[in-house]
Amino acid sequence: MSGNSWRKTALVMSVLAVCGICGCENRSSGDEDRTEYIYGDSIEEDHGGGLLGIRLGVPDSCDLTFDTGHSKLSEISLLDDDIQVANVDRAYTVSFDRMRMDTSRIQDMVESVFDKNQGIYCRDDGDENMTKEEIQKEIDLIEVYRQQALEEGQQDVAEIYESDIAETKRRMKEAPDSYTPVREYTTNKIYIGQHDGEQYSLWISGDDTADASGRVSIVYEPAGDQEQKYLADVEDAVMTETAGQNYFGGDIEDQENKCGIDENTAEHEAQAFLDRMGISGMAKCGSQAVVRSWLDSGFEIIKAEKNGYMFEFGIQIGGVDTAYIDPTGVDNLKNKNGYVMYEGDRISVCVDDSGVFNVRAILSTDTDSFVREKVDLLSWEDMVNKADDNIAEYYEKYPTDYSEVRFNNVKFMYVPCIQDGENLVYIPAWVLTQSENNDISEEHGTYDNIVQLVYINAVDGSCVDIIETAKCLETWYGTDPETGAGTKTISK
């Protein structure tokens, strides 16, 4: 994958994180029918055995201390005053395949979002394949930054921007004049087309070679003059950004949403868009207002307004979330050879009066491949007894720089693991995390930063090997031990 593709993939993941990713919420009774349809179980199912949390003896809260064994830790503890277990009655192991892309699937995706009668165009991914028009927009923006630096007396910074402009102009000489009409549908391309009279782009990253499967990144966004129309409304604005309301914290909370459609209508549009793209098996995880902000050349927000809705979708199994976790702050999930990236599948869809205008997706699971098998779980007490030894052994294998591990959250979820050395399976697990609050900025909201992470298999009490699973899932990002530079995702 090209460096540009890696940057875009990182952008997708960061946007999904900032958008306020959360656990899939319990839905209204009208939405439970959809859960029944997709997963075969309703969220409030009860088959005579009592809800899972009650049957397993899960307490509302816990204050536990585990054996440290040979881990060299002085303490391993778990303190949680609100243990989270979905209101379900059954649990499963679910075998699955990784997402697979082929030319037919890519073509269906592309043609589902564009008007074929208006033509569909494309170019290869990568800065080296940008058109003259795209490069000129880049030059214009760099020039704004250069002028800003000069006004602030930062001559050295202005000279750096001037050098960037010169280098970008050199690329202009060899750049194509325009996108070319699409002839074949492959990944790592940017597709351009019309939808309801406006121009949009669709970027699909992944491996479409024979017998290949893995992670797929998707970005759908405006590619015409939409931004210029917005910029014309606000003096001194040089760019616009959209983000979820959660990113802005209380600054925007009381503002009225200017979107002309209600949230329920917008949600149906978001779901219909995913259905057209052939993306199935995803449940709504949360929603919030979309905020569009106008920024000046110093990246200061001049204006911000609510206008639309953002919906997050993730995978559920029988009404229980699959894990979508950022482990990049966990020190024992990284080493000189690489680190574990985001685990899980997540989609963010933004909708306003014009319809769906922005989609970010990270997909690694083929939900159509699911094969479920009902399993019995350890009681809470038995799980804790097993974990007493197994957590210490896990930290002996994967040492942390922390002297104490103090988990402050436990949640019942499905997590991926490897069985029989090669088979990928979602298993029910107790996800233990230690989080520390990190402010993104002084103006914006606070988000949990996970610094310790352990998955305890709810069937047998063992600890899932997150690193080995990540290598199989292609969520392990390899780095050069000499330079630290990214190489590629290691897979089986």
XYZ file of C-alpha atoms in Angstrom:
492
model
C 0.000 0.000 0.000
C 1.304 3.466 -0.860
C 2.268 6.007 1.752
C -0.671 8.125 0.680
C -3.024 5.218 1.293
C -1.612 4.771 4.796
C -2.186 8.467 5.523
C -5.775 8.216 4.355
C -6.361 5.063 6.385
C -4.976 6.820 9.458
C -7.270 9.760 8.738
C -10.292 7.462 8.517
C -9.469 5.907 11.898
C -8.806 9.254 13.554
C -12.064 10.707 12.240
C -13.987 7.697 13.499
C -12.365 8.129 16.904
C -13.039 11.858 17.163
C -16.636 11.374 16.038
C -17.446 9.981 19.458
C -17.305 6.250 18.870
C -19.304 4.434 21.501
C -20.859 1.121 22.330
C -23.921 0.152 20.333
C -26.899 1.457 22.200
C -30.115 -0.324 23.135
C -32.610 0.727 20.513
C -36.308 1.419 20.579
C -38.801 -1.398 20.075
C -39.148 -0.438 16.428
C -35.464 -1.098 15.871
C -35.447 -4.452 17.658
C -37.237 -6.009 14.686
C -34.247 -5.101 12.560
C -31.921 -6.723 15.099
C -34.035 -9.869 14.967
C -33.831 -9.801 11.176
C -30.059 -9.328 10.970
C -28.771 -11.361 13.863
C -31.491 -13.898 14.686
C -31.854 -12.594 18.249
C -33.665 -9.626 19.672
C -31.875 -7.500 22.240
C -34.392 -8.290 24.986
C -34.580 -12.017 24.211
C -35.499 -14.412 27.034
C -35.744 -18.154 26.531
C -36.553 -19.210 30.066
C -33.008 -19.200 31.405
C -32.913 -15.611 32.576
C -30.767 -12.799 31.197
C -27.087 -13.578 30.820
C -25.812 -11.216 33.502
C -28.212 -12.623 36.078
C -27.518 -16.233 35.165
C -23.741 -15.736 35.389
C -23.982 -13.886 38.689
C -22.445 -10.687 37.348
C -22.455 -7.979 40.044
C -23.329 -4.349 39.383
C -19.850 -3.326 40.508
C -16.576 -4.918 41.543
C -13.370 -4.243 43.453
C -10.918 -7.074 42.741
C -7.220 -7.745 43.198
C -5.535 -10.379 41.034
C -2.392 -12.399 41.674
C 0.680 -10.754 40.105
C 2.551 -14.068 39.647
C 5.878 -13.621 37.825
C 4.721 -10.508 35.967
C 6.988 -8.151 37.980
C 3.926 -5.975 38.614
C 3.271 -4.821 42.166
C -0.496 -4.766 41.615
C -3.148 -5.983 39.175
C -6.620 -4.794 40.153
C -10.067 -4.083 38.730
C -12.360 -1.403 40.133
C -15.593 -0.685 38.261
C -18.797 0.715 39.742
C -20.880 0.023 36.629
C -20.211 -3.349 34.968
C -21.700 -3.393 31.477
C -23.542 -6.480 30.200
C -26.091 -6.302 27.376
C -29.591 -7.604 28.119
C -29.248 -10.837 26.150
C -29.787 -14.451 27.057
C -27.410 -16.441 24.860
C -23.780 -16.354 23.801
C -21.978 -17.761 20.785
C -18.659 -18.345 19.162
C -18.821 -17.007 15.618
C -16.367 -18.079 12.945
C -15.814 -15.513 10.216
C -13.744 -14.593 7.189
C -11.944 -11.340 6.635
C -13.385 -8.807 4.216
C -12.715 -9.711 0.598
C -12.862 -7.242 -2.276
C -13.075 -8.192 -5.941
C -13.711 -6.170 -9.093
C -17.405 -7.031 -9.129
C -17.948 -5.859 -5.558
C -15.979 -2.672 -6.156
C -17.985 -1.937 -9.298
C -21.254 -2.436 -7.425
C -20.085 -0.059 -4.684
C -18.979 2.642 -7.109
C -22.040 2.463 -9.330
C -24.352 2.514 -6.303
C -23.259 6.016 -5.263
C -22.855 7.724 -8.652
C -25.153 8.494 -11.580
C -23.731 6.324 -14.372
C -25.442 8.460 -17.023
C -23.270 11.401 -15.956
C -20.086 9.357 -16.290
C -17.755 7.859 -13.697
C -14.069 8.786 -13.695
C -11.055 7.671 -11.701
C -7.366 8.010 -10.998
C -4.868 5.916 -9.083
C -4.334 6.765 -5.441
C -1.211 8.698 -4.466
C 0.034 12.289 -4.657
C 1.948 11.450 -7.818
C -1.351 10.819 -9.614
C -3.103 14.070 -8.676
C -4.596 16.115 -11.504
C -3.493 19.642 -12.370
C -6.665 21.037 -10.790
C -6.052 19.156 -7.533
C -2.438 20.303 -7.421
C -3.451 23.927 -8.055
C -5.853 23.781 -5.091
C -2.974 22.488 -2.985
C -0.737 25.339 -4.166
C -3.438 27.923 -3.413
C -3.830 26.619 0.133
C -0.069 26.563 0.790
C 0.102 30.154 -0.451
C -2.496 31.154 2.140
C -0.309 29.627 4.851
C 2.781 31.372 3.434
C 1.069 34.760 3.534
C -0.096 34.087 7.094
C 3.480 33.289 8.135
C 4.749 36.517 6.555
C 2.087 38.576 8.345
C 3.198 37.033 11.643
C 6.867 37.756 10.923
C 7.791 34.075 10.594
C 10.150 34.419 7.646
C 11.713 30.991 8.129
C 8.288 29.314 8.084
C 7.285 31.284 4.986
C 10.416 30.062 3.217
C 9.470 26.460 3.981
C 6.046 27.059 2.444
C 7.699 28.711 -0.567
C 9.849 25.618 -1.045
C 6.733 23.447 -0.812
C 5.052 25.528 -3.499
C 8.052 25.176 -5.812
C 8.105 21.403 -5.342
C 4.357 21.176 -5.920
C 4.644 23.225 -9.122
C 7.239 20.761 -10.414
C 4.668 17.988 -9.973
C 2.216 20.056 -11.997
C 4.269 19.631 -15.190
C 3.768 15.868 -15.304
C 0.271 15.813 -13.840
C -2.703 14.657 -15.929
C -5.242 17.283 -16.945
C -8.200 15.358 -15.605
C -9.498 12.062 -14.315
C -9.946 9.360 -16.929
C -13.196 7.487 -17.645
C -13.291 4.327 -15.554
C -12.332 1.177 -17.463
C -11.760 -1.281 -14.640
C -12.743 -1.357 -11.011
C -9.910 -1.963 -8.558
C -8.964 -0.863 -5.058
C -6.564 1.975 -4.240
C -8.308 4.251 -6.701
C -10.241 7.473 -6.309
C -13.515 7.445 -8.224
C -15.324 10.651 -9.182
C -18.948 10.998 -10.208
C -22.196 12.903 -9.867
C -24.978 12.397 -7.338
C -28.047 14.623 -7.395
C -26.158 17.176 -9.471
C -23.164 17.441 -7.118
C -19.710 15.920 -7.584
C -18.382 13.408 -5.041
C -15.381 11.126 -4.730
C -15.171 7.563 -3.459
C -11.827 6.139 -2.302
C -11.558 2.404 -1.703
C -8.353 0.992 -0.227
C -7.536 -2.669 0.151
C -6.276 -5.727 -1.693
C -8.322 -6.938 -4.655
C -5.887 -9.609 -5.855
C -7.039 -13.193 -6.176
C -7.575 -15.019 -2.878
C -6.627 -11.899 -0.895
C -8.614 -10.495 2.003
C -8.039 -8.022 4.791
C -8.925 -4.509 5.921
C -10.812 -2.160 3.634
C -10.946 1.612 4.061
C -13.658 3.665 2.365
C -14.033 7.440 2.103
C -16.957 9.150 0.357
C -16.896 12.937 0.339
C -17.669 16.072 -1.713
C -15.286 16.626 -4.631
C -16.857 19.539 -6.479
C -17.384 23.176 -5.604
C -19.343 22.454 -2.422
C -16.630 23.834 -0.150
C -16.223 26.998 -2.225
C -19.943 27.678 -1.802
C -19.598 27.380 1.971
C -16.436 29.520 2.044
C -18.197 32.295 0.139
C -20.547 32.751 3.105
C -17.842 33.477 5.702
C -15.234 36.202 5.315
C -11.567 35.200 5.848
C -12.379 31.476 5.876
C -9.942 29.348 3.869
C -11.289 25.879 4.654
C -14.186 24.060 6.242
C -14.280 20.949 8.395
C -17.068 18.713 9.632
C -17.032 16.744 12.868
C -19.436 15.306 15.397
C -20.846 17.543 18.106
C -19.023 15.486 20.762
C -15.726 16.886 19.459
C -16.819 20.418 20.339
C -18.009 19.681 23.865
C -20.345 22.251 25.413
C -19.421 25.061 23.018
C -22.065 24.043 20.501
C -24.546 22.088 22.624
C -27.303 24.719 22.838
C -27.215 25.643 19.160
C -30.205 24.650 17.029
C -29.610 22.119 14.251
C -30.180 23.887 10.926
C -30.825 20.635 9.055
C -34.247 20.589 7.393
C -34.862 16.874 7.996
C -35.313 15.185 11.354
C -32.913 12.645 12.833
C -35.129 9.646 12.111
C -35.389 10.523 8.405
C -31.638 11.108 8.256
C -30.976 7.717 9.850
C -33.090 5.971 7.227
C -31.105 7.767 4.500
C -27.832 6.642 6.078
C -28.986 3.023 6.305
C -30.312 3.080 2.728
C -26.936 4.382 1.507
C -25.091 1.487 3.169
C -27.630 -0.984 1.794
C -27.046 0.318 -1.746
C -23.302 -0.122 -1.282
C -23.841 -3.729 -0.247
C -22.592 -3.174 3.311
C -24.642 -5.415 5.580
C -24.681 -6.688 9.153
C -24.017 -3.311 10.764
C -26.105 -1.937 13.644
C -26.401 1.708 14.665
C -24.038 2.441 17.536
C -24.799 6.067 18.177
C -25.717 9.419 16.704
C -24.938 13.074 17.189
C -25.271 16.369 15.380
C -22.819 17.242 12.626
C -20.981 20.528 13.115
C -19.474 22.379 10.177
C -16.726 24.841 11.096
C -15.041 27.551 9.047
C -11.308 28.064 9.672
C -8.969 30.917 8.832
C -5.380 30.569 7.639
C -4.207 30.164 11.233
C -6.551 27.180 11.698
C -8.710 29.212 14.089
C -12.452 28.560 13.972
C -14.322 31.633 12.727
C -17.785 30.094 12.739
C -19.347 26.765 13.660
C -22.899 25.559 13.176
C -24.914 22.387 13.581
C -26.224 21.207 10.248
C -27.021 17.527 9.893
C -26.537 14.252 11.712
C -23.749 11.743 12.109
C -24.490 8.062 12.616
C -22.007 5.409 13.707
C -22.513 1.766 12.764
C -20.729 -1.283 14.140
C -21.088 -5.049 14.315
C -23.226 -6.738 16.929
C -23.655 -10.448 17.602
C -26.951 -11.359 19.206
C -27.351 -7.831 20.558
C -23.798 -7.583 21.968
C -21.127 -5.220 20.628
C -18.009 -6.482 18.946
C -14.974 -4.600 20.204
C -13.938 -1.397 18.453
C -10.967 -0.235 20.473
C -7.981 2.060 20.010
C -5.025 0.142 21.508
C -2.291 2.483 20.256
C -1.728 3.843 23.778
C -1.159 0.363 25.253
C 2.593 -0.046 25.660
C 2.730 -3.856 25.687
C 0.884 -4.019 22.353
C 3.811 -2.418 20.556
C 7.484 -3.249 20.149
C 10.398 -2.426 17.856
C 8.759 -4.420 15.063
C 5.370 -2.702 15.088
C 2.154 -2.035 16.964
C -1.516 -2.999 17.038
C -3.788 -0.557 15.218
C -7.523 -0.069 15.722
C -9.377 -3.342 16.130
C -12.868 -3.741 14.748
C -15.271 -2.487 12.113
C -16.843 0.942 12.194
C -18.668 3.254 9.799
C -19.497 6.930 10.208
C -22.193 8.410 7.937
C -23.025 12.132 7.787
C -26.385 13.320 6.451
C -27.819 16.792 5.831
C -30.523 18.301 3.612
C -28.650 17.177 0.506
C -28.516 13.558 1.695
C -25.434 11.525 2.605
C -22.409 13.771 2.116
C -19.617 12.044 4.013
C -18.801 8.425 4.840
C -15.752 7.003 6.632
C -15.432 3.239 7.032
C -12.932 0.700 8.302
C -14.063 -2.844 7.498
C -12.257 -6.103 8.157
C -15.068 -8.595 8.814
C -17.243 -10.318 6.217
C -20.495 -10.509 8.175
C -22.059 -12.706 5.473
C -19.565 -15.435 6.425
C -20.723 -15.698 10.057
C -21.292 -19.226 11.387
C -22.549 -19.201 14.973
C -22.381 -21.886 17.607
C -24.069 -21.501 20.977
C -21.705 -21.801 23.956
C -21.925 -21.923 27.742
C -19.992 -19.331 29.708
C -18.141 -19.387 32.987
C -19.935 -17.786 35.877
C -18.530 -14.434 36.977
C -16.920 -16.060 40.008
C -15.317 -18.861 37.971
C -14.068 -16.373 35.383
C -12.456 -14.256 38.112
C -10.770 -17.337 39.591
C -9.337 -18.302 36.184
C -8.256 -14.732 35.501
C -6.395 -14.629 38.809
C -3.617 -16.715 37.250
C -4.065 -15.962 33.554
C -3.747 -12.175 33.678
C -0.389 -12.435 35.454
C 0.815 -14.947 32.849
C -0.314 -12.595 30.067
C 1.760 -9.756 31.534
C 4.695 -12.110 31.953
C 4.547 -12.760 28.190
C 3.784 -9.136 27.280
C 5.434 -6.946 29.963
C 4.291 -3.371 30.513
C 6.357 -0.389 31.603
C 3.730 0.317 34.251
C 4.571 -0.899 37.751
C 0.874 -1.282 38.590
C -2.101 -2.184 36.408
C -5.373 -0.791 37.685
C -8.229 -1.631 35.338
C -11.140 0.782 35.746
C -13.650 -0.656 33.291
C -14.956 -4.104 32.363
C -17.472 -4.791 29.613
C -18.936 -7.944 28.091
C -18.227 -7.884 24.337
C -17.244 -10.065 21.402
C -13.574 -9.975 20.416
C -11.643 -11.671 17.607
C -9.180 -14.457 18.296
C -7.436 -17.330 16.515
C -8.545 -20.906 17.102
C -6.691 -24.032 15.992
C -3.829 -21.877 14.788
C -5.599 -20.385 11.783
C -9.366 -19.963 12.166
C -10.717 -16.521 12.995
C -13.495 -16.547 15.559
C -15.413 -13.953 17.518
C -15.677 -15.109 21.111
C -17.604 -13.690 24.076
C -15.117 -11.960 26.358
C -14.695 -9.700 29.320
C -12.807 -6.636 28.071
C -10.726 -5.051 30.840
C -9.328 -1.581 30.233
C -7.398 1.004 32.192
C -8.107 4.445 30.797
C -6.707 7.878 31.412
C -8.468 11.042 30.284
C -6.704 13.014 27.575
C -7.937 16.436 26.446
C -7.778 16.761 22.661
C -7.498 20.520 23.133
C -8.459 23.165 25.625
C -11.615 24.005 23.682
C -12.812 20.534 22.815
C -14.080 17.421 24.572
C -12.287 14.857 26.713
C -11.748 11.313 25.458
C -10.551 8.174 27.184
C -7.042 7.046 26.394
C -6.679 3.294 26.941
C -3.295 2.433 28.472
C -3.927 -1.188 29.523
C -6.048 -3.777 27.730
C -6.816 -7.450 28.355
C -9.420 -9.726 26.760
C -10.564 -12.590 29.024
C -12.261 -15.435 27.158
C -15.693 -15.776 28.798
C -15.825 -19.481 27.852
C -12.625 -20.721 29.528
C -11.071 -17.724 31.329
C -7.919 -17.592 29.169
C -6.416 -14.333 27.918
C -6.647 -13.656 24.183
C -3.301 -13.065 22.464
C -4.124 -9.678 20.967
C -0.855 -9.300 19.045
C -1.011 -12.658 17.274
C -4.657 -12.064 16.414
C -3.783 -8.618 15.022
C -1.180 -10.135 12.713
C -3.806 -12.467 11.300
C -6.375 -9.673 11.006
C -3.852 -7.294 9.393
C -4.287 -4.815 12.224
C -0.602 -5.155 13.139
C 1.360 -2.297 11.554
C 4.952 -3.340 11.035
C 7.794 -0.856 11.455
C 11.441 -0.935 10.483
C 13.374 -1.651 13.721
C 16.286 0.455 12.462
C 14.441 3.601 11.360
C 10.987 3.237 12.924
C 9.440 3.883 9.521
C 6.241 2.070 8.626
C 6.588 -0.891 6.341
C 3.383 -2.830 5.847
C 0.826 -4.795 7.749
C 2.061 -8.259 8.617
C -0.378 -11.015 7.726
C -0.367 -14.768 7.768
